[in-house]
Amino acid sequence: MAIHPLAGKPAPKEVLANIPRLVSAFYTHPPDPTVAGQRVVFGTSGHRGSSLKNSFNQDHIIAISQAICEYRASSGITGPLFMGMDTHALSEPALATALEVFAAAGVTVMIQKGLGYTPTPVISHAILTFNRERQSGLADGVVITPSHNPPEDGGFKYNPPHGGPAGTEITRQIADRANAILEAGCGGIKRMPVEKALKAETTHTYDYITPYVTDLSRVVDMPAISASGLKLGVDPMGGAAVDYWTPIAERYGLAIEVVNPVVDPTFGFMPLDKDGKIRMDCSSPYAMQRLIGLKERFDVAFGNDTDVDRHGIVTRSTGLLNPNHFLAVAIWYLFQNRPDWPGTAAIGKTLVSTSMIDRVAAHLGKKLSEVPVGFKWFVDGLMDGKYGFGGEESAGASFLRMDGSVWTTDKDGIIMDLLAAEIMAKTERDPGEIYRSLETQFGASVYARIDAPATAAQKAVLEKLSAKTITRTEMAGEPIVAKHTRAPGNQAEIGGLKVVTENGWFAARPSGTEEIYKIYAESFKGQAHLEAIQQEAQAMVGAVFTAAGV
């Protein structure tokens, strides 16, 4: 895709969201459940949409919230529901609407006092902290966020008692029931006016900040960071972490400068992303231009998306680290500096993450578990200590506490930020420098994702592909050593195909929202080899489409 001419530049006024119109549409534009794009659909990160497209409106929230109430009742979940929101304009209306339904149903709900903002990992931490040592009366949670998506979007996620993203079985049940409610009309759903709901005896204001901040020393070596005197820069990117960094700095004596404390629902302070849209993507060098431009001011700096489940690490040596690179550095460091972790703890990665992780794991003698895309696949392993670390190529990860017990079962951008500081404090090298040493030891790779057109019929073929369909034995001049339609780590279907050689691989997966399929590819033999892999990947997938007659 061509880079927009204004990518990385300040957002012009004409691209800013019309917030009054957006919020008005939330209340005044009822969705049509006969239109596919206006139904409730749970992807890897909950239901997302925009009120302007009739895909994230009040009726959606009423229906989803009621479906969650019924799921809780059928599953015997009777503890509190921890609910948080990010700074998107549609998040607060959605929280108010959800609270009306939850209060009417008698669900005990915990919300940030002062209606403040709550990061996704903090909700996970709160659920797990409450449920520790409990066998009944378990808590669950809701996070209202579309993550790094543009200002016009809204999102609604459900986290069951394990604290992580709900699995497909649960989300399918909730989505099916929510769509049935939409079809029947939401008028029959009990609601309590929000003014009464806020005062209901089941609604409790809660300090999410203090317990999370206090607990950080059990997962990151905060004294080491403090003693180092490192100068740290933070850009919350207008997101839910905005009220967390000052308490962190004060509690642990850290030299942290918050370079942008502004919360603005238009996100008008953001540089435009590669496609000319405002997107709070901390892994994008275009969206992160402001912090990259300040890199000489800090020893290490970091940014997070609006719900703080992603991280972007900026160093003097490198600028913004490629997300795959920091995952490799984090794994390299953690598995040599957490002596109380279980010796059998594995490294979890998604199948489209860099193979540098494979080489690091082999060198460390650690088990590698490769799973499909989606953080939900790491939840069980982080809960029971089978995974020391779980990470995604899209700059999201979490890891165990110092003692080897679970920290969060959702991605945590704050601890990944602080880990970058710990690494520099303990090694006296920034993460970019460490990655270059990994390249010297294990080889340098090039990695890219491209999109190719695909019809709905073609995407359906790709999603259900059998590895036996691929008859080629070589790719880009190397023998093919593996063909996967199921993830090696857990044998779950990947919804696509991965083909591997000694020095390269590609994975092809259909998009859930666009008429394209995505090709992820990596080579340890250079750019020309990567391009050969990409070309042959499209040829292989094209041959599959032809054979299927689509």
PDB file of C-alpha atoms in Angstrom, residues 62-75 77 81 98 101-107 140 158 174 189-190:
ATOM      1  CA  ILE A  62     -27.622  -3.098  25.489  1.00  0.00           C
ATOM      2  CA  ALA A  63     -27.725  -6.444  23.688  1.00  0.00           C
ATOM      3  CA  ILE A  64     -24.125  -7.439  24.488  1.00  0.00           C
ATOM      4  CA  SER A  65     -24.448  -6.415  28.142  1.00  0.00           C
ATOM      5  CA  GLN A  66     -27.661  -8.416  28.546  1.00  0.00           C
ATOM      6  CA  ALA A  67     -26.023 -11.402  26.852  1.00  0.00           C
ATOM      7  CA  ILE A  68     -23.116 -11.134  29.310  1.00  0.00           C
ATOM      8  CA  CYS A  69     -25.564 -11.032  32.250  1.00  0.00           C
ATOM      9  CA  GLU A  70     -27.185 -14.228  30.983  1.00  0.00           C
ATOM     10  CA  TYR A  71     -23.805 -15.874  30.348  1.00  0.00           C
ATOM     11  CA  ARG A  72     -22.685 -15.034  33.902  1.00  0.00           C
ATOM     12  CA  ALA A  73     -25.881 -16.507  35.338  1.00  0.00           C
ATOM     13  CA  SER A  74     -25.628 -19.703  33.300  1.00  0.00           C
ATOM     14  CA  SER A  75     -21.950 -20.109  34.226  1.00  0.00           C
ATOM     15  CA  ILE A  77     -20.211 -16.303  37.890  1.00  0.00           C
ATOM     16  CA  LEU A  81     -17.555  -7.445  37.261  1.00  0.00           C
ATOM     17  CA  ALA A  98     -23.688  -1.098  29.986  1.00  0.00           C
ATOM     18  CA  VAL A 101     -28.143  -2.988  32.050  1.00  0.00           C
ATOM     19  CA  PHE A 102     -25.784  -4.459  34.650  1.00  0.00           C
ATOM     20  CA  ALA A 103     -27.371  -2.489  37.511  1.00  0.00           C
ATOM     21  CA  ALA A 104     -30.881  -3.505  36.471  1.00  0.00           C
ATOM     22  CA  ALA A 105     -29.742  -7.141  36.465  1.00  0.00           C
ATOM     23  CA  GLY A 106     -28.229  -6.836  39.949  1.00  0.00           C
ATOM     24  CA  VAL A 107     -24.634  -7.377  38.783  1.00  0.00           C
ATOM     25  CA  ASP A 140     -14.865 -11.264  35.527  1.00  0.00           C
ATOM     26  CA  TYR A 158     -15.401  -9.469  27.745  1.00  0.00           C
ATOM     27  CA  ILE A 174     -22.556 -13.946  23.714  1.00  0.00           C
ATOM     28  CA  ILE A 189     -34.305  -5.453  28.184  1.00  0.00           C
ATOM     29  CA  LYS A 190     -34.425  -4.106  31.731  1.00  0.00           C
TER      30      LYS A 190
END
